[in-house]
């Protein structure tokens, strides 16, 4: 596989969508073939799974095991249908969330067993890891404040303690995988954040 898998991670409202769009434009301006995608929801099946997982009102009773299995199913389909073929074509993939989200949300947030999570991630990905993961680090309060006024989805409606555990998960992941995960201060202006990301990608991937 000759392409590159570039993943964006972080708590709600950290700026992933904004920064991925800017990266997309920048990479296209360099004549690099680039694809934008996300988890959950990067395939037709995944869109249905995303609806089930994040629905604001229904499915509140979804069990924690059901939840993680649905994320794993979304990922397995995404990899076969979207990631592997595009990487094989040499494309750069900008992916909104990947395996670290499962560790941060279902592991640190929900407290599910880490060996179960690692096993499921391995089964779903077949060992495909990102070439680089950009972790946009913002305080939980900042991220949620940025999304004020918007209807909150099922996970966003969780307690502040839940979101703080997720944030702690990202902090520990960045320490554990320093060659794969790069922390970027997401509280800076959009322009500064983007410049920092471009500098990192230029240094690490080109
Ligand atoms: N999830 C899980 O639990 N387990 C898994 O394995 C996976 C996922 C894969 C997916 O949501 C949900 O699924 C997620 C985890 C769970 N939890 N929730 N909810 P998502 O990733 O699609 O949505 P999100 O995490 O809530 O992100 P978001 O709402 O799309 O936000 P964002 O993409 O990070 O931020 P944004 O849309 O670019 O920016 C938010 C606002 O801030 C917007 O008004 C911007 O204009 C503004 N903004 C952006 N950057 C800045 C800066 N630098 N300064 C000031 N304002 C800014």
mmCIF file of C-alpha atoms and ligand atoms in Angstrom:
data_model
loop_
_atom_site.group_PDB
_atom_site.id
_atom_site.type_symbol
_atom_site.label_atom_id
_atom_site.label_comp_id
_atom_site.label_asym_id
_atom_site.label_seq_id
_atom_site.Cartn_x
_atom_site.Cartn_y
_atom_site.Cartn_z
ATOM 1 C CA UNK A 1 0.000 0.000 0.000
ATOM 2 C CA UNK A 2 1.561 3.280 -1.094
ATOM 3 C CA UNK A 3 -0.919 5.820 0.225
ATOM 4 C CA UNK A 4 -0.947 7.397 3.658
ATOM 5 C CA UNK A 5 -3.519 7.116 6.394
ATOM 6 C CA UNK A 6 -3.709 10.362 8.358
ATOM 7 C CA UNK A 7 -6.107 10.239 11.301
ATOM 8 C CA UNK A 8 -7.538 13.149 13.292
ATOM 9 C CA UNK A 9 -8.542 12.557 16.902
ATOM 10 C CA UNK A 10 -9.737 14.490 19.915
ATOM 11 C CA UNK A 11 -12.672 15.324 22.144
ATOM 12 C CA UNK A 12 -15.904 16.894 20.877
ATOM 13 C CA UNK A 13 -15.439 20.272 19.216
ATOM 14 C CA UNK A 14 -11.643 19.995 19.055
ATOM 15 C CA UNK A 15 -11.696 21.176 15.433
ATOM 16 C CA UNK A 16 -11.177 17.944 13.465
ATOM 17 C CA UNK A 17 -13.714 18.721 10.760
ATOM 18 C CA UNK A 18 -12.386 22.242 10.263
ATOM 19 C CA UNK A 19 -8.758 21.150 10.101
ATOM 20 C CA UNK A 20 -9.426 18.176 7.835
ATOM 21 C CA UNK A 21 -11.140 20.448 5.307
ATOM 22 C CA UNK A 22 -8.179 22.848 5.352
ATOM 23 C CA UNK A 23 -5.732 19.946 4.995
ATOM 24 C CA UNK A 24 -7.753 18.580 2.103
ATOM 25 C CA UNK A 25 -7.463 21.898 0.239
ATOM 26 C CA UNK A 26 -3.762 22.184 1.030
ATOM 27 C CA UNK A 27 -2.930 18.637 -0.158
ATOM 28 C CA UNK A 28 -4.971 19.116 -3.342
ATOM 29 C CA UNK A 29 -3.046 22.342 -4.025
ATOM 30 C CA UNK A 30 0.106 20.172 -3.936
ATOM 31 C CA UNK A 31 -1.485 17.851 -6.540
ATOM 32 C CA UNK A 32 -1.764 15.042 -3.997
ATOM 33 C CA UNK A 33 -4.753 12.775 -4.470
ATOM 34 C CA UNK A 34 -6.654 12.958 -1.210
ATOM 35 C CA UNK A 35 -9.798 11.407 0.266
ATOM 36 C CA UNK A 36 -11.847 12.590 3.261
ATOM 37 C CA UNK A 37 -13.626 10.017 5.368
ATOM 38 C CA UNK A 38 -14.768 9.316 8.915
ATOM 39 C CA UNK A 39 -15.706 6.784 11.554
ATOM 40 C CA UNK A 40 -18.395 5.966 12.194
ATOM 41 C CA UNK A 41 -20.082 6.520 8.840
ATOM 42 C CA UNK A 42 -17.471 6.241 6.090
ATOM 43 C CA UNK A 43 -19.496 3.724 4.034
ATOM 44 C CA UNK A 44 -23.172 3.255 3.126
ATOM 45 C CA UNK A 45 -23.524 0.598 5.821
ATOM 46 C CA UNK A 46 -21.550 2.829 8.166
ATOM 47 C CA UNK A 47 -24.009 5.705 7.674
ATOM 48 C CA UNK A 48 -26.779 3.482 9.014
ATOM 49 C CA UNK A 49 -24.574 2.369 11.911
ATOM 50 C CA UNK A 50 -23.714 6.004 12.664
ATOM 51 C CA UNK A 51 -27.419 6.818 12.869
ATOM 52 C CA UNK A 52 -27.931 3.988 15.356
ATOM 53 C CA UNK A 53 -24.870 4.912 17.426
ATOM 54 C CA UNK A 54 -25.298 8.669 17.675
ATOM 55 C CA UNK A 55 -29.053 9.151 17.500
ATOM 56 C CA UNK A 56 -29.983 11.971 19.905
ATOM 57 C CA UNK A 57 -33.177 10.484 21.223
ATOM 58 C CA UNK A 58 -33.599 6.819 20.332
ATOM 59 C CA UNK A 59 -31.374 3.893 21.351
ATOM 60 C CA UNK A 60 -30.524 5.372 24.717
ATOM 61 C CA UNK A 61 -30.671 1.836 26.031
ATOM 62 C CA UNK A 62 -27.904 0.598 23.746
ATOM 63 C CA UNK A 63 -25.603 -1.610 25.834
ATOM 64 C CA UNK A 64 -21.889 -0.901 26.107
ATOM 65 C CA UNK A 65 -20.973 -4.185 24.423
ATOM 66 C CA UNK A 66 -23.446 -3.565 21.616
ATOM 67 C CA UNK A 67 -21.963 -0.096 21.171
ATOM 68 C CA UNK A 68 -18.375 -1.277 20.827
ATOM 69 C CA UNK A 69 -19.388 -4.087 18.459
ATOM 70 C CA UNK A 70 -21.179 -1.566 16.228
ATOM 71 C CA UNK A 71 -18.086 0.664 16.132
ATOM 72 C CA UNK A 72 -15.983 -2.400 15.275
ATOM 73 C CA UNK A 73 -18.423 -3.421 12.521
ATOM 74 C CA UNK A 74 -18.346 0.094 11.072
ATOM 75 C CA UNK A 75 -14.526 0.012 11.099
ATOM 76 C CA UNK A 76 -14.216 -3.421 9.496
ATOM 77 C CA UNK A 77 -16.476 -2.354 6.613
ATOM 78 C CA UNK A 78 -14.718 1.006 6.290
ATOM 79 C CA UNK A 79 -11.321 -0.630 5.966
ATOM 80 C CA UNK A 80 -12.373 -3.118 3.304
ATOM 81 C CA UNK A 81 -14.506 -0.730 1.276
ATOM 82 C CA UNK A 82 -12.716 2.578 1.645
ATOM 83 C CA UNK A 83 -9.309 2.550 3.343
ATOM 84 C CA UNK A 84 -7.558 -0.406 1.719
ATOM 85 C CA UNK A 85 -8.619 0.390 -1.874
ATOM 86 C CA UNK A 86 -7.652 4.068 -1.588
ATOM 87 C CA UNK A 87 -4.315 3.293 0.059
ATOM 88 C CA UNK A 88 -3.615 0.765 -2.696
ATOM 89 C CA UNK A 89 -4.244 3.529 -5.251
ATOM 90 C CA UNK A 90 -1.623 5.676 -3.500
ATOM 91 C CA UNK A 91 -4.081 8.188 -2.081
ATOM 92 C CA UNK A 92 -3.716 10.206 1.075
ATOM 93 C CA UNK A 93 -6.650 9.522 3.376
ATOM 94 C CA UNK A 94 -7.766 12.048 5.969
ATOM 95 C CA UNK A 95 -9.838 10.060 8.444
ATOM 96 C CA UNK A 96 -11.946 11.608 11.205
ATOM 97 C CA UNK A 97 -11.418 9.176 14.129
ATOM 98 C CA UNK A 98 -10.077 5.600 14.136
ATOM 99 C CA UNK A 99 -8.958 3.003 16.690
ATOM 100 C CA UNK A 100 -7.793 5.529 19.304
ATOM 101 C CA UNK A 101 -11.384 6.791 19.576
ATOM 102 C CA UNK A 102 -12.461 3.329 20.702
ATOM 103 C CA UNK A 103 -9.700 3.228 23.297
ATOM 104 C CA UNK A 104 -10.494 6.750 24.520
ATOM 105 C CA UNK A 105 -14.326 6.555 24.525
ATOM 106 C CA UNK A 106 -15.144 2.905 25.163
ATOM 107 C CA UNK A 107 -11.969 2.187 27.164
ATOM 108 C CA UNK A 108 -11.293 5.281 29.247
ATOM 109 C CA UNK A 109 -14.792 6.751 28.970
ATOM 110 C CA UNK A 110 -16.954 3.672 29.515
ATOM 111 C CA UNK A 111 -14.345 1.620 31.352
ATOM 112 C CA UNK A 112 -14.547 -1.437 29.078
ATOM 113 C CA UNK A 113 -11.751 -3.970 29.316
ATOM 114 C CA UNK A 114 -8.694 -2.830 27.320
ATOM 115 C CA UNK A 115 -7.775 -6.318 26.148
ATOM 116 C CA UNK A 116 -11.282 -6.713 24.682
ATOM 117 C CA UNK A 117 -10.887 -3.345 22.929
ATOM 118 C CA UNK A 118 -7.436 -4.189 21.598
ATOM 119 C CA UNK A 119 -8.686 -7.551 20.333
ATOM 120 C CA UNK A 120 -11.650 -5.970 18.589
ATOM 121 C CA UNK A 121 -9.478 -3.238 17.079
ATOM 122 C CA UNK A 122 -7.102 -5.917 15.793
ATOM 123 C CA UNK A 123 -9.951 -7.976 14.310
ATOM 124 C CA UNK A 124 -11.573 -4.941 12.686
ATOM 125 C CA UNK A 125 -8.377 -3.438 11.251
ATOM 126 C CA UNK A 126 -6.395 -6.580 10.461
ATOM 127 C CA UNK A 127 -3.458 -4.609 11.860
ATOM 128 C CA UNK A 128 -3.828 -1.503 9.671
ATOM 129 C CA UNK A 129 -2.515 1.434 11.702
ATOM 130 C CA UNK A 130 -2.386 5.099 10.800
ATOM 131 C CA UNK A 131 0.811 6.547 9.328
ATOM 132 C CA UNK A 132 0.257 9.486 11.619
ATOM 133 C CA UNK A 133 -2.469 10.545 14.031
ATOM 134 C CA UNK A 134 -2.998 14.218 14.741
ATOM 135 C CA UNK A 135 -4.458 14.654 18.218
ATOM 136 C CA UNK A 136 -6.118 18.067 18.498
ATOM 137 C CA UNK A 137 -5.817 18.756 22.183
ATOM 138 C CA UNK A 138 -8.396 21.132 23.659
ATOM 139 C CA UNK A 139 -9.923 21.248 27.115
ATOM 140 C CA UNK A 140 -13.240 19.432 27.276
ATOM 141 C CA UNK A 141 -14.945 22.673 28.355
ATOM 142 C CA UNK A 142 -13.597 24.518 25.309
ATOM 143 C CA UNK A 143 -14.743 21.824 22.894
ATOM 144 C CA UNK A 144 -18.253 21.625 24.343
ATOM 145 C CA UNK A 145 -18.498 25.424 24.504
ATOM 146 C CA UNK A 146 -17.680 25.602 20.798
ATOM 147 C CA UNK A 147 -20.668 23.330 20.145
ATOM 148 C CA UNK A 148 -23.078 25.313 22.301
ATOM 149 C CA UNK A 149 -26.446 25.849 20.673
ATOM 150 C CA UNK A 150 -26.164 22.615 18.672
ATOM 151 C CA UNK A 151 -28.255 19.578 19.564
ATOM 152 C CA UNK A 152 -26.007 17.130 21.401
ATOM 153 C CA UNK A 153 -25.729 13.529 20.187
ATOM 154 C CA UNK A 154 -25.909 10.455 22.405
ATOM 155 C CA UNK A 155 -22.237 10.558 23.398
ATOM 156 C CA UNK A 156 -22.032 14.322 23.750
ATOM 157 C CA UNK A 157 -24.839 14.074 26.309
ATOM 158 C CA UNK A 158 -22.539 12.099 28.630
ATOM 159 C CA UNK A 159 -21.303 13.610 31.911
ATOM 160 C CA UNK A 160 -18.317 15.941 32.204
ATOM 161 C CA UNK A 161 -16.511 13.161 34.079
ATOM 162 C CA UNK A 162 -16.969 10.892 31.063
ATOM 163 C CA UNK A 163 -15.512 13.525 28.711
ATOM 164 C CA UNK A 164 -12.596 14.147 31.084
ATOM 165 C CA UNK A 165 -11.781 10.421 31.161
ATOM 166 C CA UNK A 166 -11.822 10.422 27.347
ATOM 167 C CA UNK A 167 -9.429 13.377 27.330
ATOM 168 C CA UNK A 168 -7.161 11.577 29.787
ATOM 169 C CA UNK A 169 -7.235 8.568 27.458
ATOM 170 C CA UNK A 170 -5.865 10.669 24.604
ATOM 171 C CA UNK A 171 -3.163 12.057 26.886
ATOM 172 C CA UNK A 172 -2.022 8.558 27.830
ATOM 173 C CA UNK A 173 -2.225 7.289 24.252
ATOM 174 C CA UNK A 174 0.037 10.118 23.077
ATOM 175 C CA UNK A 175 2.587 9.159 25.711
ATOM 176 C CA UNK A 176 2.377 5.470 24.776
ATOM 177 C CA UNK A 177 2.691 5.973 20.998
ATOM 178 C CA UNK A 178 4.910 9.030 20.486
ATOM 179 C CA UNK A 179 6.028 8.020 16.988
ATOM 180 C CA UNK A 180 2.455 7.644 15.716
ATOM 181 C CA UNK A 181 0.452 10.246 17.666
ATOM 182 C CA UNK A 182 1.374 13.914 17.476
ATOM 183 C CA UNK A 183 -0.267 16.381 19.833
ATOM 184 C CA UNK A 184 -1.319 19.720 18.357
ATOM 185 C CA UNK A 185 -2.637 22.521 20.551
ATOM 186 C CA UNK A 186 -6.206 22.784 19.265
ATOM 187 C CA UNK A 187 -6.988 25.896 21.289
ATOM 188 C CA UNK A 188 -4.951 28.150 18.996
ATOM 189 C CA UNK A 189 -6.615 29.963 16.092
ATOM 190 C CA UNK A 190 -7.728 27.848 13.132
ATOM 191 C CA UNK A 191 -4.934 29.321 11.000
ATOM 192 C CA UNK A 192 -2.211 28.562 13.561
ATOM 193 C CA UNK A 193 -3.509 25.035 14.127
ATOM 194 C CA UNK A 194 -3.510 24.402 10.380
ATOM 195 C CA UNK A 195 0.020 25.743 9.954
ATOM 196 C CA UNK A 196 1.240 23.484 12.749
ATOM 197 C CA UNK A 197 -0.433 20.462 11.153
ATOM 198 C CA UNK A 198 1.088 21.249 7.751
ATOM 199 C CA UNK A 199 4.540 21.563 9.338
ATOM 200 C CA UNK A 200 4.131 18.183 11.029
ATOM 201 C CA UNK A 201 2.883 16.448 7.871
ATOM 202 C CA UNK A 202 5.668 17.953 5.784
ATOM 203 C CA UNK A 203 8.268 16.749 8.227
ATOM 204 C CA UNK A 204 6.802 13.308 8.870
ATOM 205 C CA UNK A 205 5.278 12.236 5.561
ATOM 206 C CA UNK A 206 6.837 14.002 2.606
HETATM 207 N N1 LIG B 1 -16.877 7.314 18.814
HETATM 208 C C1 LIG B 1 -16.689 6.345 19.794
HETATM 209 O O1 LIG B 1 -17.226 6.465 20.889
HETATM 210 N N2 LIG B 1 -15.912 5.274 19.514
HETATM 211 C C2 LIG B 1 -15.311 5.085 18.298
HETATM 212 O O2 LIG B 1 -14.623 4.068 18.081
HETATM 213 C C3 LIG B 1 -15.516 6.109 17.302
HETATM 214 C C4 LIG B 1 -16.305 7.194 17.604
HETATM 215 C C5 LIG B 1 -14.871 5.959 15.952
HETATM 216 C C6 LIG B 1 -18.434 10.690 16.523
HETATM 217 O O3 LIG B 1 -18.594 12.011 16.505
HETATM 218 C C7 LIG B 1 -18.734 10.209 17.919
HETATM 219 O O4 LIG B 1 -18.490 8.807 17.947
HETATM 220 C C8 LIG B 1 -17.781 10.820 18.930
HETATM 221 C C9 LIG B 1 -16.976 9.669 19.489
HETATM 222 C C10 LIG B 1 -17.741 8.475 19.106
HETATM 223 N N3 LIG B 1 -18.435 11.354 20.029
HETATM 224 N N4 LIG B 1 -19.304 12.154 20.038
HETATM 225 N N5 LIG B 1 -20.155 12.855 20.079
HETATM 226 P P1 LIG B 1 -17.811 12.967 15.517
HETATM 227 O O5 LIG B 1 -16.349 12.753 15.550
HETATM 228 O O6 LIG B 1 -18.460 12.862 14.203
HETATM 229 O O7 LIG B 1 -18.236 14.308 16.192
HETATM 230 P P2 LIG B 1 -17.508 15.088 17.323
HETATM 231 O O8 LIG B 1 -16.410 14.396 18.025
HETATM 232 O O9 LIG B 1 -18.619 15.528 18.171
HETATM 233 O O10 LIG B 1 -16.802 16.200 16.545
HETATM 234 P P3 LIG B 1 -17.458 17.392 15.855
HETATM 235 O O11 LIG B 1 -18.684 17.846 16.518
HETATM 236 O O12 LIG B 1 -17.610 17.028 14.413
HETATM 237 O O13 LIG B 1 -16.400 18.461 16.136
HETATM 238 P P4 LIG B 1 -14.973 18.645 15.449
HETATM 239 O O14 LIG B 1 -15.001 18.065 14.089
HETATM 240 O O15 LIG B 1 -13.905 18.190 16.307
HETATM 241 O O16 LIG B 1 -14.884 20.204 15.404
HETATM 242 P P5 LIG B 1 -15.334 21.225 14.243
HETATM 243 O O17 LIG B 1 -16.692 20.833 13.703
HETATM 244 O O18 LIG B 1 -14.248 21.435 13.297
HETATM 245 O O19 LIG B 1 -15.445 22.517 15.134
HETATM 246 C C11 LIG B 1 -16.447 22.663 16.112
HETATM 247 C C12 LIG B 1 -16.779 24.176 16.252
HETATM 248 O O20 LIG B 1 -15.615 24.861 16.715
HETATM 249 C C13 LIG B 1 -17.155 24.840 14.929
HETATM 250 O O21 LIG B 1 -18.106 25.810 15.187
HETATM 251 C C14 LIG B 1 -15.849 25.479 14.456
HETATM 252 O O22 LIG B 1 -16.049 26.602 13.661
HETATM 253 C C15 LIG B 1 -15.217 25.844 15.782
HETATM 254 N N6 LIG B 1 -13.738 25.813 15.749
HETATM 255 C C16 LIG B 1 -12.967 24.898 15.106
HETATM 256 N N7 LIG B 1 -11.660 25.162 15.294
HETATM 257 C C17 LIG B 1 -11.612 26.269 16.098
HETATM 258 C C18 LIG B 1 -10.547 27.021 16.652
HETATM 259 N N8 LIG B 1 -9.265 26.695 16.441
HETATM 260 N N9 LIG B 1 -10.859 28.082 17.421
HETATM 261 C C19 LIG B 1 -12.158 28.406 17.665
HETATM 262 N N10 LIG B 1 -13.218 27.742 17.155
HETATM 263 C C20 LIG B 1 -12.950 26.667 16.379
#
